[in-house]
Amino acid sequence: RIDIFGRLVLIFAFLFCFIFAFQYLFHRLSAQLLYLESKNLVRNGYYGIASAKLEEASRLAPRDAEILRTQGETCYRIAGLKRLPADALDWAEKAEDAFARAAASNPLDAEAFYGVSKCMTLLWNLHSRLHPGNPDNPYDPLPALLKATALRPNGIEYHYALARYYFEEQDKENLLAVIEKIAYNYPPAFDYLVKEPFFAPPLVDAFQKGLERAVQERRRDPSAMLYLA
């Protein structure tokens, strides 16, 4: 009798695990199919339908950072297409939420944190338009942007965004430090920075300082030497 009882327990345990695993795998497969379908929709410009597909996919796979990032990027694009600031703000908040969930599911995901910072910048601008007389703006892109640059110290795009933030905030000290770091990590950035309205003579000096440090510390870095010439 004990042997039969033990076998029944094992059978029920196996069935339970099988049902649980099957449900999990079914959800994952469904989420991936929805994700792939949404990628095609985004490619063809059907952002609204893609957003609905991605929302369903994220419900089935709530910790899939790639799905959440794509959902955030899609909602961010929709926000940029809206004419009314209130409508744009709603979509920007959806985008920020998706990116934030992606960052929570993977704290080392620099892309997700950069997505949060992009949304926060858009939300800050939209809030300022909707409430021009209100000095209290609840949206701040800096914490997420600093996290993204810390996770990807050589990420030039992220450091461009950080430089623009410090310029708009008139934080000269940090702006100079970021420009020097950009020059040190990626000397060809000069070709892009020279087109920026904030790239005034003091920043050129900071960029040159970064180039000189690159030459000294990286054994005469050829790209840095080229831009120093």
C-alpha positions in Angstrom: 0.0 0.0 0.0 2.8 2.4 0.9 4.4 1.7 -2.5 1.2 2.4 -4.3 0.7 5.6 -2.3 4.2 6.8 -3.1 3.7 6.1 -6.8 0.5 8.1 -6.8 2.3 11.0 -5.1 5.0 10.9 -7.7 2.5 10.8 -10.5 0.6 13.8 -9.2 3.8 15.7 -8.6 4.9 15.0 -12.1 1.5 16.0 -13.5 1.6 19.3 -11.5 5.1 20.1 -12.7 4.1 19.2 -16.3 1.0 21.4 -16.2 3.0 24.3 -14.6 5.9 24.0 -17.1 3.5 23.7 -20.1 1.6 26.8 -19.0 4.9 28.8 -18.6 6.2 27.6 -22.0 2.9 28.3 -23.7 2.9 31.9 -22.3 6.5 32.4 -23.3 5.9 31.1 -26.9 2.7 33.3 -27.2 4.7 36.3 -26.0 7.5 35.7 -28.5 5.0 35.3 -31.3 3.3 38.6 -30.4 6.7 40.3 -30.0 7.8 39.2 -33.5 4.4 40.3 -35.0 4.7 43.7 -33.3 8.3 44.2 -34.7 6.9 43.8 -38.2 4.1 46.2 -37.4 6.5 48.8 -36.0 8.7 48.4 -39.1 5.6 49.2 -41.3 4.6 52.2 -39.1 1.5 50.6 -37.4 2.6 51.7 -33.9 -0.9 51.6 -32.3 -1.6 48.0 -33.2 2.0 47.1 -32.3 1.6 48.7 -28.9 -1.5 46.6 -28.2 0.4 43.4 -29.2 3.3 44.3 -27.0 1.1 45.1 -24.1 -0.4 41.6 -24.3 3.1 40.1 -24.8 4.4 41.9 -21.6 1.4 40.5 -19.7 2.3 37.0 -20.7 6.1 37.6 -20.1 6.2 40.4 -17.5 10.0 40.1 -16.9 11.1 40.0 -20.5 13.3 43.1 -20.8 13.5 43.0 -24.6 9.7 43.0 -24.9 9.3 45.8 -22.4 12.0 47.9 -24.1 10.3 47.5 -27.4 7.0 48.4 -25.8 8.6 51.5 -24.3 10.1 52.6 -27.6 6.9 52.0 -29.5 4.9 54.1 -27.0 7.6 56.8 -27.1 7.2 57.0 -30.9 3.5 57.3 -30.6 3.9 60.1 -28.0 6.1 62.0 -30.5 3.3 61.8 -33.1 0.5 63.2 -31.0 -0.4 66.8 -31.6 -2.1 67.5 -28.3 0.3 67.7 -25.3 -2.1 65.9 -23.0 -2.3 62.9 -25.4 1.4 62.9 -25.9 1.9 62.9 -22.1 -0.3 59.8 -21.6 1.7 57.9 -24.2 5.0 59.1 -22.8 4.0 57.9 -19.3 3.2 54.5 -20.8 6.6 54.4 -22.4 8.3 55.4 -19.2 6.5 52.7 -17.3 7.5 50.0 -19.8 11.2 51.1 -19.7 11.1 51.3 -15.9 9.8 47.7 -15.8 12.5 46.6 -18.1 15.1 48.3 -15.9 13.6 46.6 -12.8 13.7 43.2 -14.4 17.4 43.7 -15.4 19.2 46.3 -13.3 22.2 46.1 -15.6 20.2 47.1 -18.7 21.7 50.4 -19.8 19.3 50.7 -22.7 16.3 50.5 -20.4 17.6 53.2 -18.2 18.4 55.4 -21.2 14.8 54.8 -22.3 13.5 56.0 -19.0 15.7 59.2 -19.3 14.4 59.9 -22.8 10.8 59.6 -21.6 11.5 61.7 -18.6 12.9 64.4 -20.8 9.8 64.3 -23.0 7.5 64.3 -20.0 9.4 67.3 -18.5 8.9 69.3 -21.7 5.2 68.3 -22.0 4.5 69.1 -18.4 6.1 72.5 -18.9 3.8 73.2 -21.9 0.7 72.0 -20.1 1.6 73.9 -16.9 3.7 77.0 -17.9 3.2 78.8 -14.7 4.1 75.8 -12.4 7.7 75.7 -11.3 7.3 72.2 -9.8 8.0 69.7 -12.5 7.9 66.1 -11.2 9.9 64.6 -14.1 13.7 64.4 -13.9 15.7 62.5 -16.5 19.1 62.9 -14.7 19.0 59.8 -12.3 18.2 57.4 -15.1 20.7 59.1 -17.4 23.4 58.8 -14.9 22.6 55.2 -14.3 22.8 54.5 -18.1 26.2 56.2 -18.5 27.5 54.4 -15.4 26.4 51.0 -16.9 27.9 51.9 -20.3 30.8 54.3 -19.6 31.8 54.3 -23.3 28.2 54.9 -24.6 28.7 58.0 -26.7 25.0 58.5 -27.4 24.2 58.5 -23.7 27.0 61.0 -23.0 25.7 63.3 -25.7 22.3 63.3 -24.0 24.0 64.0 -20.6 26.0 66.9 -22.1 22.7 68.4 -23.5 21.1 68.0 -20.1 23.9 69.8 -18.3 23.9 72.5 -21.0 20.2 73.2 -20.6 20.6 73.2 -16.8 23.6 75.6 -17.2 25.8 73.2 -15.2 29.1 74.3 -16.7 31.3 72.2 -14.4 29.7 68.9 -15.2 29.2 69.8 -18.9 33.0 70.4 -19.2 33.7 67.0 -17.5 31.4 65.2 -19.8 32.9 66.8 -22.9 36.3 65.8 -21.8 35.2 62.2 -21.2 33.6 62.1 -24.7 36.8 63.2 -26.3 38.8 60.7 -24.3 36.6 57.8 -25.2 35.7 58.7 -28.8 37.8 61.4 -30.5 35.7 61.4 -33.7 32.8 62.8 -31.6 34.2 66.2 -32.5 32.6 66.0 -35.9 29.2 65.7 -34.2 29.7 68.0 -31.3 30.9 70.8 -33.5 27.3 71.0 -34.9 25.8 71.4 -31.4 24.8 74.9 -30.4 26.5 74.6 -27.0 29.9 73.6 -28.4 31.5 77.0 -27.5 35.2 77.8 -27.0 35.4 76.6 -23.3 34.0 73.2 -24.4 36.5 73.0 -27.3 39.2 73.4 -24.7 37.7 70.6 -22.6 37.5 68.4 -25.6 41.2 69.1 -26.4 42.1 68.2 -22.8 40.4 64.9 -23.3 42.3 64.3 -26.5 45.6 65.1 -24.8 44.8 62.6 -22.0 43.9 59.9 -24.6 47.3 60.5 -26.3 49.2 60.2 -23.0 47.3 57.3 -21.5 46.7 55.2 -24.7 50.2 55.4 -26.1 49.6 58.1 -28.7 46.1 57.1 -29.8 46.1 57.8 -33.6 42.5 59.1 -33.7 43.2 61.5 -30.8 46.4 62.7 -32.5 44.4 63.3 -35.7 42.0 65.6 -34.0 44.7 67.3 -32.0 46.5 68.2 -35.3 
